[in-house]
Short mmCIF file of C-alpha atoms in Angstrom, two decimals:
data_model
loop_
_atom_site.label_atom_id
_atom_site.label_comp_id
_atom_site.label_asym_id
_atom_site.label_seq_id
_atom_site.Cartn_x
_atom_site.Cartn_y
_atom_site.Cartn_z
CA MET A 1 12.88 24.95 8.90
CA SER A 2 13.92 25.41 5.28
CA GLU A 3 11.85 27.51 2.88
CA GLU A 4 11.11 24.49 0.71
CA PHE A 5 9.79 22.49 3.66
CA GLN A 6 7.59 25.43 4.62
CA LEU A 7 6.24 25.53 1.07
CA GLY A 8 5.52 21.79 1.25
CA LEU A 9 3.65 22.21 4.53
CA THR A 10 1.67 25.15 3.12
CA LEU A 11 0.73 23.05 0.08
CA MET A 12 -0.38 20.23 2.37
CA VAL A 13 -2.55 22.43 4.61
CA VAL A 14 -4.04 24.50 1.76
CA GLY A 15 -4.52 21.42 -0.45
CA MET A 16 -6.25 19.26 2.16
CA LEU A 17 -8.42 22.16 3.37
CA THR A 18 -9.49 22.98 -0.20
CA VAL A 19 -10.32 19.34 -0.91
CA LEU A 20 -12.41 19.15 2.28
CA VAL A 21 -14.14 22.47 1.52
CA ILE A 22 -15.04 21.33 -2.01
CA LEU A 23 -16.29 17.95 -0.76
CA SER A 24 -18.34 19.78 1.91
CA LEU A 25 -19.80 21.76 -0.98
CA VAL A 26 -20.51 18.51 -2.82
CA VAL A 27 -22.37 17.22 0.25
CA GLY A 28 -24.13 20.54 0.91
CA LEU A 29 -25.12 21.13 -2.71
CA GLY A 30 -26.21 17.52 -3.09
CA ASN A 31 -28.45 17.75 -0.02
CA THR A 32 -29.86 21.11 -1.13
CA ILE A 33 -30.66 19.79 -4.62
CA ILE A 34 -32.29 16.67 -3.13
CA LEU A 35 -34.43 18.75 -0.73
CA TYR A 36 -35.40 21.18 -3.52
CA VAL A 37 -36.33 18.41 -5.94
CA ASN A 38 -38.19 16.44 -3.24
CA ARG A 39 -40.23 19.53 -2.42
CA PHE A 40 -40.98 20.97 -5.87
CA PHE A 41 -40.57 18.07 -8.31
CA PRO A 42 -41.22 14.97 -6.23
CA GLU A 43 -42.75 12.92 -9.02
CA GLY A 44 -40.40 10.27 -10.30
CA GLU A 45 -40.12 9.17 -13.86
CA LYS A 46 -43.44 8.39 -15.44
CA LYS A 47 -44.06 4.70 -15.27
CA LEU A 48 -43.31 3.13 -18.58
CA ALA A 49 -46.15 1.53 -20.44
CA PRO A 50 -45.99 -2.23 -20.02
CA ALA A 51 -43.84 -3.78 -22.69
CA ALA A 52 -45.68 -5.25 -25.58
CA SER A 53 -45.71 -8.99 -25.35
CA PRO A 54 -44.46 -10.97 -28.32
CA ALA A 55 -48.10 -11.86 -29.00
CA GLN A 56 -48.92 -8.17 -29.60
CA THR A 57 -46.00 -7.70 -31.98
CA ASN A 58 -46.61 -8.00 -35.65
CA PRO A 59 -45.66 -11.64 -36.49
CA LYS A 60 -43.73 -10.49 -39.55
CA HIS A 61 -41.65 -8.07 -37.48
CA MET A 62 -41.17 -10.76 -34.84
CA ALA A 63 -39.87 -13.21 -37.45
CA VAL A 64 -37.44 -10.65 -38.90
CA ILE A 65 -36.10 -9.70 -35.45
CA ALA A 66 -35.75 -13.36 -34.41
CA ALA A 67 -33.89 -14.13 -37.65
CA ALA A 68 -31.55 -11.15 -37.13
CA VAL A 69 -30.80 -12.16 -33.53
CA ALA A 70 -30.16 -15.76 -34.58
CA GLU A 71 -27.79 -14.55 -37.34
CA LEU A 72 -25.88 -12.18 -35.03
CA THR A 73 -25.53 -14.63 -32.15
CA GLY A 74 -24.85 -17.71 -34.26
CA GLY A 75 -28.12 -19.33 -33.18
CA ARG A 76 -27.38 -19.04 -29.45
CA GLY A 77 -29.55 -15.98 -28.70
CA HIS A 78 -33.32 -15.85 -28.63
CA VAL A 79 -35.88 -13.06 -28.33
CA VAL A 80 -37.43 -12.82 -24.87
CA LYS A 81 -39.38 -9.57 -25.24
CA ILE A 82 -39.61 -6.63 -27.60
CA GLU A 83 -39.85 -3.11 -26.20
CA LYS A 84 -40.21 0.20 -27.98
CA ASP A 85 -37.45 2.63 -27.00
CA SER A 86 -39.12 6.03 -26.55
CA MET B 1 35.49 -5.45 -45.23
CA SER B 2 34.72 -1.73 -45.62
CA ILE B 3 31.36 -2.66 -47.19
CA LEU B 4 30.55 -4.78 -44.17
CA ASN B 5 31.58 -1.88 -41.92
CA GLU B 6 29.31 0.50 -43.82
CA LEU B 7 26.45 -2.00 -43.60
CA TYR B 8 27.03 -2.32 -39.85
CA GLU B 9 26.97 1.47 -39.46
CA MET B 10 23.86 1.77 -41.64
CA THR B 11 21.76 -0.62 -39.55
CA ALA B 12 20.67 -0.15 -35.95
CA PHE B 13 23.17 -2.75 -34.68
CA SER B 14 25.92 -0.19 -34.15
CA THR B 15 23.71 1.92 -31.83
CA LEU B 16 22.43 -1.15 -30.00
CA PHE B 17 25.99 -2.18 -29.15
CA SER B 18 27.37 1.28 -28.46
CA GLU B 19 24.47 2.42 -26.27
CA PRO B 20 23.36 -0.32 -23.81
CA GLY B 21 20.64 2.02 -22.50
CA VAL B 22 18.72 1.47 -25.74
CA THR B 23 18.65 -2.29 -25.21
CA ILE B 24 17.61 -1.84 -21.58
CA MET B 25 14.68 0.36 -22.66
CA LEU B 26 13.61 -2.18 -25.27
CA VAL B 27 13.56 -4.78 -22.48
CA VAL B 28 11.57 -2.36 -20.26
CA GLY B 29 9.10 -1.94 -23.14
CA GLY B 30 8.90 -5.72 -23.47
CA ILE B 31 8.21 -6.15 -19.74
CA LEU B 32 5.46 -3.52 -19.85
CA LEU B 33 3.94 -5.27 -22.87
CA TYR B 34 4.01 -8.55 -20.93
CA LEU B 35 2.30 -6.90 -17.93
CA GLY B 36 -0.38 -5.46 -20.19
CA ILE B 37 -0.98 -8.55 -22.35
CA GLY B 38 0.05 -11.47 -20.13
CA LYS B 39 -1.01 -10.14 -16.72
CA LYS B 40 -3.84 -7.93 -18.06
CA TYR B 41 -2.66 -4.95 -15.95
CA GLU B 42 -4.60 -1.96 -17.38
CA PRO B 43 -4.03 -3.26 -20.95
CA LEU B 44 -5.87 -0.34 -22.57
CA LEU B 45 -3.16 2.00 -21.35
CA LEU B 46 -0.13 -0.20 -20.73
CA VAL B 47 -0.09 -1.73 -24.23
CA PRO B 48 0.08 1.63 -26.07
CA ILE B 49 2.55 3.01 -23.51
CA ALA B 50 4.77 -0.08 -23.82
CA PHE B 51 4.70 0.04 -27.59
CA GLY B 52 5.42 3.76 -27.44
CA VAL B 53 8.54 2.97 -25.33
CA ILE B 54 9.71 0.44 -27.91
CA LEU B 55 9.05 2.77 -30.86
CA ALA B 56 10.84 5.66 -29.16
CA ASN B 57 13.95 3.61 -28.47
CA LEU B 58 14.34 1.92 -31.83
CA PRO B 59 17.56 3.52 -33.08
CA GLY B 60 17.08 5.80 -36.07
CA GLY B 61 13.30 5.53 -35.93
CA GLY B 62 12.90 9.15 -34.92
CA MET B 63 9.87 8.37 -32.75
CA GLY B 64 11.28 9.53 -29.40
CA VAL B 65 9.92 12.75 -27.92
CA VAL B 66 12.59 15.46 -27.79
CA PRO B 67 12.99 17.80 -24.78
CA ALA B 68 11.08 21.09 -24.87
CA GLU B 69 14.35 23.05 -25.11
CA MET B 70 14.84 21.70 -28.64
CA ILE B 71 11.66 23.30 -29.93
CA GLU B 72 12.15 26.60 -28.11
CA LEU B 73 12.95 29.72 -30.09
CA GLU B 74 14.21 33.07 -28.88
CA GLY B 75 11.82 35.29 -26.95
CA GLY B 76 9.92 32.50 -25.25
CA ARG B 77 8.35 31.36 -28.52
CA TYR B 78 8.13 27.81 -29.88
CA LYS B 79 8.45 26.21 -33.30
CA ASN B 80 5.13 25.70 -35.02
CA LEU B 81 3.62 22.23 -35.43
CA PHE B 82 4.65 21.92 -39.10
CA GLU B 83 8.29 22.58 -38.18
CA ILE B 84 8.10 20.11 -35.28
CA ALA B 85 6.58 17.43 -37.52
CA SER B 86 9.13 17.88 -40.30
CA GLU B 87 12.19 18.13 -38.01
CA TYR B 88 11.33 15.61 -35.28
CA GLY B 89 8.65 13.33 -36.78
CA ILE B 90 5.01 12.52 -36.13
CA MET B 91 5.39 11.39 -32.52
CA ASN B 92 6.66 14.83 -31.52
CA PHE B 93 3.80 16.35 -33.51
CA ILE B 94 1.33 14.24 -31.48
CA TYR B 95 3.08 14.97 -28.18
CA TYR B 96 3.42 18.72 -28.59
CA SER B 97 -0.05 19.23 -30.07
CA LEU B 98 -2.13 16.85 -27.95
CA ILE B 99 -0.19 16.16 -24.74
CA LYS B 100 1.95 19.20 -23.99
CA THR B 101 -1.06 21.45 -24.54
CA GLY B 102 -2.91 19.46 -21.85
CA PHE B 103 -5.62 18.55 -24.37
CA LEU B 104 -6.03 14.80 -23.97
CA PRO B 105 -6.45 14.26 -20.18
CA PRO B 106 -9.58 16.48 -19.98
CA ILE B 107 -10.95 14.72 -23.08
CA ILE B 108 -10.48 11.37 -21.33
CA PHE B 109 -12.09 12.83 -18.20
CA MET B 110 -15.14 13.70 -20.30
CA GLY B 111 -15.43 10.01 -21.19
CA VAL B 112 -14.88 9.02 -17.55
CA GLY B 113 -17.70 11.39 -16.57
CA ALA B 114 -20.00 9.82 -19.15
CA LEU B 115 -19.23 6.42 -17.63
CA THR B 116 -19.70 7.56 -14.02
CA ASP B 117 -22.92 7.22 -12.07
CA PHE B 118 -23.19 9.76 -9.26
CA GLY B 119 -26.23 7.88 -7.93
CA PRO B 120 -24.40 5.89 -5.20
CA MET B 121 -22.71 9.08 -3.97
CA LEU B 122 -25.97 11.06 -3.94
CA ARG B 123 -27.64 8.30 -1.92
CA ASN B 124 -24.78 8.29 0.64
CA LEU B 125 -23.53 11.88 0.54
CA ARG B 126 -21.76 11.93 3.90
CA LEU B 127 -19.44 9.15 2.70
CA ALA B 128 -18.05 11.69 0.20
CA PHE B 129 -15.85 13.15 2.96
CA PHE B 130 -13.72 10.01 3.01
CA GLY B 131 -12.73 10.72 -0.58
CA GLY B 132 -11.09 13.84 0.83
CA ALA B 133 -9.21 12.09 3.62
CA ALA B 134 -7.73 9.68 1.10
CA GLN B 135 -5.88 12.53 -0.65
CA ILE B 136 -3.42 12.79 2.26
CA GLY B 137 -0.98 10.49 0.43
CA ILE B 138 -0.53 13.13 -2.29
CA PHE B 139 0.69 15.75 0.16
CA ALA B 140 2.62 13.41 2.47
CA VAL B 141 4.71 12.14 -0.45
CA LEU B 142 5.09 15.67 -1.78
CA LEU B 143 6.75 16.62 1.52
CA ALA B 144 8.92 13.50 1.55
CA ALA B 145 9.99 14.00 -2.07
CA MET B 146 10.99 17.60 -1.40
CA ALA B 147 13.05 16.41 1.56
CA LEU B 148 14.80 13.95 -0.79
CA GLY B 149 15.80 16.70 -3.21
CA PHE B 150 13.00 16.81 -5.76
CA THR B 151 11.98 20.34 -6.73
CA PRO B 152 8.49 21.41 -5.51
CA LYS B 153 7.04 20.97 -9.00
CA GLU B 154 8.58 17.51 -9.40
CA ALA B 155 7.47 16.53 -5.88
CA ALA B 156 3.89 17.62 -6.61
CA SER B 157 3.84 15.56 -9.81
CA LEU B 158 5.17 12.57 -7.86
CA GLY B 159 2.68 13.01 -5.02
CA ILE B 160 -0.31 13.21 -7.34
CA ILE B 161 0.21 9.51 -8.13
CA GLY B 162 -1.46 9.02 -4.72
CA GLY B 163 -4.66 10.38 -6.24
CA ALA B 164 -4.84 7.07 -8.14
CA ASP B 165 -6.21 8.79 -11.18
CA GLY B 166 -4.25 8.42 -14.43
CA PRO B 167 -5.52 11.45 -16.37
CA THR B 168 -5.14 13.69 -13.29
CA ALA B 169 -1.56 12.50 -12.71
CA ILE B 170 -0.69 13.05 -16.38
CA TYR B 171 -2.35 16.47 -16.53
CA THR B 172 -0.56 17.68 -13.37
CA THR B 173 2.79 16.40 -14.59
CA ILE B 174 2.36 18.04 -18.01
CA MET B 175 1.71 21.33 -16.24
CA LEU B 176 4.44 21.09 -13.58
CA ALA B 177 7.21 18.65 -14.55
CA PRO B 178 6.77 17.40 -18.14
CA HIS B 179 10.26 15.81 -18.13
CA LEU B 180 8.94 13.23 -15.61
CA LEU B 181 5.81 12.39 -17.60
CA GLY B 182 6.89 8.90 -18.69
CA PRO B 183 7.86 7.37 -15.33
CA ILE B 184 4.96 9.07 -13.51
CA ALA B 185 2.39 7.78 -16.00
CA ILE B 186 3.87 4.29 -15.78
CA ALA B 187 3.90 4.36 -11.96
CA ALA B 188 0.33 5.72 -11.79
CA TYR B 189 -1.15 3.12 -14.12
CA SER B 190 0.92 0.24 -12.74
CA TYR B 191 -0.19 0.93 -9.17
CA MET B 192 -3.79 1.36 -10.30
CA ALA B 193 -3.51 -2.10 -11.81
CA LEU B 194 -2.10 -3.31 -8.49
CA VAL B 195 -5.05 -1.96 -6.45
CA PRO B 196 -6.23 -5.56 -5.78
CA VAL B 197 -2.88 -6.14 -4.04
CA ILE B 198 -2.28 -2.77 -2.36
CA ILE B 199 -5.73 -2.24 -0.75
CA PRO B 200 -5.79 -5.67 0.99
CA LEU B 201 -2.17 -5.14 2.11
CA VAL B 202 -2.93 -1.80 3.81
CA ALA B 203 -6.40 -2.83 5.06
CA ASN B 204 -5.08 -6.01 6.70
CA LEU B 205 -2.41 -3.96 8.45
CA LEU B 206 -4.80 -1.34 9.83
CA MET B 207 -8.18 -3.04 10.32
CA THR B 208 -9.47 -5.49 12.91
CA LYS B 209 -11.73 -8.48 12.17
CA LYS B 210 -14.59 -6.69 13.90
CA GLU B 211 -14.21 -3.72 11.58
CA PHE B 212 -14.16 -5.90 8.46
CA LYS B 213 -17.51 -7.30 9.63
CA ILE B 214 -19.33 -3.97 10.01
CA ASN B 215 -22.44 -4.57 7.92
CA MET B 216 -23.46 -1.39 6.14
CA ARG B 217 -27.03 -2.45 5.34
CA GLN B 218 -27.68 -3.43 8.95
CA GLN B 219 -26.38 -0.03 10.02
CA ASP B 220 -28.74 1.61 7.51
CA LYS B 221 -31.67 -0.33 9.00
CA LEU B 222 -30.67 0.64 12.54
CA TYR B 223 -30.10 4.28 11.62
CA PRO B 224 -32.04 5.01 8.40
CA PRO B 225 -31.08 8.04 6.25
CA LYS B 226 -33.00 11.27 6.97
CA HIS B 227 -34.53 11.64 3.52
CA GLN B 228 -35.08 9.53 0.43
CA ILE B 229 -34.54 10.91 -3.06
CA LYS B 230 -37.95 11.14 -4.73
CA ASN B 231 -36.79 12.09 -8.21
CA LEU B 232 -33.27 10.77 -8.70
CA LYS B 233 -33.22 11.48 -12.45
CA LEU B 234 -33.71 15.22 -11.97
CA VAL B 235 -31.22 15.34 -9.08
CA LYS B 236 -28.63 13.63 -11.30
CA ILE B 237 -29.19 16.24 -14.05
CA LEU B 238 -28.98 19.26 -11.74
CA PHE B 239 -25.99 17.98 -9.73
CA PRO B 240 -23.24 18.18 -12.40
CA ILE B 241 -24.42 21.59 -13.63
CA ILE B 242 -24.53 23.24 -10.19
CA LEU B 243 -21.43 21.49 -8.85
CA GLY B 244 -19.45 22.42 -11.99
CA VAL B 245 -20.24 26.12 -11.64
CA VAL B 246 -19.63 26.27 -7.89
CA THR B 247 -16.35 24.35 -8.05
CA ALA B 248 -15.14 26.57 -10.87
CA ILE B 249 -15.59 29.60 -8.64
CA PHE B 250 -13.61 28.06 -5.76
CA VAL B 251 -10.81 26.25 -7.65
CA PRO B 252 -10.65 27.63 -11.21
CA SER B 253 -7.54 25.59 -12.06
CA SER B 254 -9.45 22.33 -11.56
CA VAL B 255 -11.99 23.29 -14.23
CA PRO B 256 -10.30 21.62 -17.24
CA LEU B 257 -10.55 18.24 -15.48
CA LEU B 258 -13.65 18.61 -13.30
CA GLY B 259 -15.58 20.66 -15.86
CA MET B 260 -15.11 18.03 -18.54
CA LEU B 261 -15.89 15.22 -16.06
CA LEU B 262 -19.16 16.89 -15.10
CA PHE B 263 -20.03 17.73 -18.72
CA GLY B 264 -19.51 14.07 -19.66
CA ASN B 265 -21.73 13.07 -16.75
CA LEU B 266 -24.46 15.52 -17.78
CA ILE B 267 -24.71 14.19 -21.34
CA LYS B 268 -25.00 10.68 -19.87
CA GLU B 269 -27.75 11.66 -17.43
CA LEU B 270 -29.80 13.44 -20.10
CA GLY B 271 -30.48 10.00 -21.54
CA THR B 272 -31.86 9.73 -25.05
CA LEU B 273 -31.65 13.53 -25.53
CA THR B 274 -27.86 13.38 -25.79
CA ALA B 275 -27.27 9.65 -26.03
CA ARG B 276 -25.29 10.09 -29.26
CA LEU B 277 -22.92 12.55 -27.57
CA ALA B 278 -22.46 10.22 -24.59
CA ASP B 279 -21.77 7.32 -26.95
CA ALA B 280 -19.17 9.40 -28.78
CA ALA B 281 -17.54 10.56 -25.53
CA THR B 282 -17.24 7.06 -24.08
CA GLY B 283 -16.50 5.30 -27.36
CA PRO B 284 -14.64 6.77 -30.34
CA ILE B 285 -13.36 9.96 -28.65
CA MET B 286 -12.13 8.28 -25.46
CA ASN B 287 -10.59 5.37 -27.34
CA THR B 288 -8.79 7.64 -29.82
CA ALA B 289 -7.56 9.86 -26.99
CA THR B 290 -6.32 6.79 -25.08
CA ILE B 291 -4.31 5.54 -28.07
CA PHE B 292 -2.56 8.88 -28.65
CA LEU B 293 -2.03 9.48 -24.93
CA GLY B 294 -0.54 6.02 -24.37
CA LEU B 295 1.76 6.08 -27.40
CA ALA B 296 3.01 9.63 -26.78
CA VAL B 297 3.56 9.07 -23.04
CA GLY B 298 5.54 5.91 -23.89
CA ALA B 299 7.54 7.85 -26.46
CA THR B 300 8.76 10.28 -23.79
CA MET B 301 10.69 7.41 -22.20
CA THR B 302 13.89 7.47 -24.18
CA HIS B 303 16.86 5.84 -22.46
CA ASP B 304 18.61 9.11 -21.64
CA VAL B 305 15.50 10.42 -19.83
CA PHE B 306 14.22 7.25 -18.17
CA LEU B 307 17.33 5.54 -16.86
CA THR B 308 18.02 7.92 -13.98
CA GLY B 309 17.87 7.82 -10.18
CA GLN B 310 14.73 9.95 -10.28
CA THR B 311 12.80 7.11 -11.93
CA ILE B 312 13.51 4.81 -8.97
CA GLY B 313 12.42 7.62 -6.62
CA ILE B 314 9.17 7.94 -8.57
CA VAL B 315 8.46 4.20 -8.45
CA VAL B 316 9.04 4.03 -4.66
CA GLY B 317 7.35 7.38 -3.95
CA GLY B 318 4.34 6.45 -6.08
CA PHE B 319 3.79 3.28 -4.07
CA LEU B 320 4.05 5.19 -0.79
CA ALA B 321 1.60 7.84 -2.04
CA PHE B 322 -0.88 5.09 -2.91
CA ALA B 323 -0.49 3.27 0.41
CA ILE B 324 -0.71 6.45 2.51
CA SER B 325 -3.85 7.56 0.65
CA ILE B 326 -5.55 4.22 1.38
CA ALA B 327 -4.42 4.40 5.02
CA GLY B 328 -5.70 8.00 5.26
CA GLY B 329 -9.19 6.92 4.20
CA ILE B 330 -9.22 3.97 6.62
CA VAL B 331 -8.02 6.07 9.57
CA ALA B 332 -10.60 8.79 8.80
CA VAL B 333 -13.41 6.21 9.03
CA LYS B 334 -11.97 4.81 12.27
CA ILE B 335 -11.96 8.30 13.81
CA TYR B 336 -15.52 8.88 12.56
CA ASN B 337 -16.64 5.60 14.13
CA ILE B 338 -15.37 6.70 17.55
CA PHE B 339 -17.83 9.60 17.58
CA SER B 340 -20.77 8.18 15.65
CA LYS B 341 -23.44 5.66 16.66
CA LYS B 342 -23.85 4.59 13.05
CA LYS B 343 -20.67 2.68 12.21
CA ILE B 344 -19.05 2.64 8.79
CA ASN B 345 -16.91 -0.19 7.45
CA PRO B 346 -13.38 1.31 7.14
CA LEU B 347 -13.06 -0.38 3.74
CA VAL B 348 -15.34 2.42 2.51
CA GLY B 349 -12.55 4.83 3.46
CA ALA B 350 -9.94 2.71 1.69
CA THR B 351 -11.75 3.36 -1.59
CA GLY B 352 -11.50 7.12 -1.14
CA LEU B 353 -8.58 7.16 -3.54
CA SER B 354 -9.91 7.16 -7.10
CA ALA B 355 -9.20 4.01 -9.19
CA VAL B 356 -12.90 3.74 -10.01
CA PRO B 357 -14.45 1.16 -9.90
CA MET B 358 -11.68 -1.36 -9.22
CA ALA B 359 -11.04 -0.09 -5.68
CA SER B 360 -14.72 -0.53 -4.79
CA ARG B 361 -14.86 -4.01 -6.25
CA VAL B 362 -11.77 -5.07 -4.29
CA ALA B 363 -13.15 -3.63 -1.02
CA ASN B 364 -16.52 -5.31 -1.64
CA GLU B 365 -14.84 -8.68 -2.15
CA MET B 366 -12.85 -8.25 1.08
CA ALA B 367 -16.01 -7.43 3.05
CA LEU B 368 -17.80 -10.46 1.58
CA LYS B 369 -14.98 -12.71 2.75
CA TYR B 370 -15.79 -11.84 6.37
CA ASP B 371 -19.60 -11.68 5.98
CA SER B 372 -21.21 -13.13 2.87
CA SER B 373 -24.23 -10.80 3.26
CA ASN B 374 -22.19 -7.62 3.57
CA HIS B 375 -22.42 -6.08 0.08
CA ILE B 376 -20.69 -2.69 0.43
CA LEU B 377 -20.11 -1.90 -3.25
CA GLN B 378 -22.62 0.97 -3.43
CA TYR B 379 -21.20 2.56 -0.27
CA CYS B 380 -17.64 2.20 -1.54
CA MET B 381 -18.61 3.78 -4.86
CA ALA B 382 -19.75 6.88 -2.94
CA SER B 383 -16.30 7.57 -1.50
CA ASN B 384 -14.63 6.23 -4.65
CA ILE B 385 -16.36 8.79 -6.89
CA SER B 386 -15.79 11.61 -4.43
CA GLY B 387 -12.12 10.58 -4.55
CA VAL B 388 -12.08 11.44 -8.27
CA ILE B 389 -13.38 14.91 -7.43
CA GLY B 390 -10.93 15.19 -4.51
CA SER B 391 -7.86 14.29 -6.55
CA ALA B 392 -8.86 16.68 -9.36
CA VAL B 393 -9.24 19.48 -6.80
CA ALA B 394 -5.88 18.59 -5.20
CA ALA B 395 -4.30 18.73 -8.68
CA GLY B 396 -5.91 22.12 -9.25
CA VAL B 397 -4.46 23.46 -5.99
CA LEU B 398 -0.97 22.16 -6.79
CA ILE B 399 -1.05 23.60 -10.31
CA SER B 400 -2.32 27.00 -9.23
CA MET B 401 0.19 27.32 -6.37
CA LEU B 402 3.26 26.02 -8.18
CA GLN B 403 2.88 26.96 -11.84
#
């Protein structure tokens, strides 16, 4: 067996083992983080306040937004709901 | 008559006729442009690369990248960037400052990270192993290339095409065999564009009808996962930080790629806190980096460098690396299925090579052909994303052992 072929085989064994070790770490770390978070910080994101319906939006603001959307989309778009991005 | 002769010598016609290689490269550039524009094969990369090829081969334009020996000085030192720009033009300035330093691929990886959602992988963590099995093509082709006479560094750069990850292939080649950068980048991106052809080809060869029909959701109902994630947002924030640090300790040479990938992912997951950074990483920075990377990689393909036997070897070897990687993932799932009650559709293994998210989309479409209720996209994304990590780690190993 030539030296170069031996080097190739070494690269293959070391490379594949390292990839598998790192992916095992990915799996292990992922599971550990999930268990830790589930135990100590189980609450999900706070539920967002229900979106304001167009009726609750200031009519002047509504008209300006609708006009801007109509201008940008060439009259094809329309406003379905308006939400405040926190 | 002498005036006409002088005019002929002054224009590019004399070079075009005296050096047929130039014309051939202009045709190659034209074909790549057609593939990018007409066939829509990875146009964001192929169009700049193709135009870079054309620019580099226009006689007298001075846009071709010169070999590293021409900028070397005595004592292992190099000319400074001002000297490079004034002697060899702006393309060499771009190449030697942004590409040869290995700057742009990690910058692009940062953008890729900011576009990546680790959610599917975190929900199906055990599928991450198949992203490892699909790296076998890298090392199999490395061995074959060495047997065919490529040096170990060249063979490693050729094999890394099997990782199906453009920035990783370019980064590894810059570090190990920069003279092969052009053909390797072209092969990597061309085969990534051909994923919709290559995955079905290999999958149809290796999989049975019964395997195509394995319904992942039904399997999940039969054998539900042990635990649900109660706070996915926090898990997604902690994951890139902890994984980045741990990986850096094990494979330091993969840090430029993986570190930037995970940083990009973190600024995405932090939401509105760092939304402007994520927007910059995925928009202006990534787009600018892609333009310079594409043009400079194309400009390395001058006729004297590209038109060699090695280029053909790279094109053939790159395809084999891709096909073997896909086969590796499929076979790994088949072996897993022998020992496990909960079966996995082997198409999930086929997506273990990177090429995110195209590989997953192709596998999902194949599964839907056999069972219209079998949506496997989320499962494929798990192994697909772990494939990105796997190929970056493989690149790190090759660089650290061969550089």
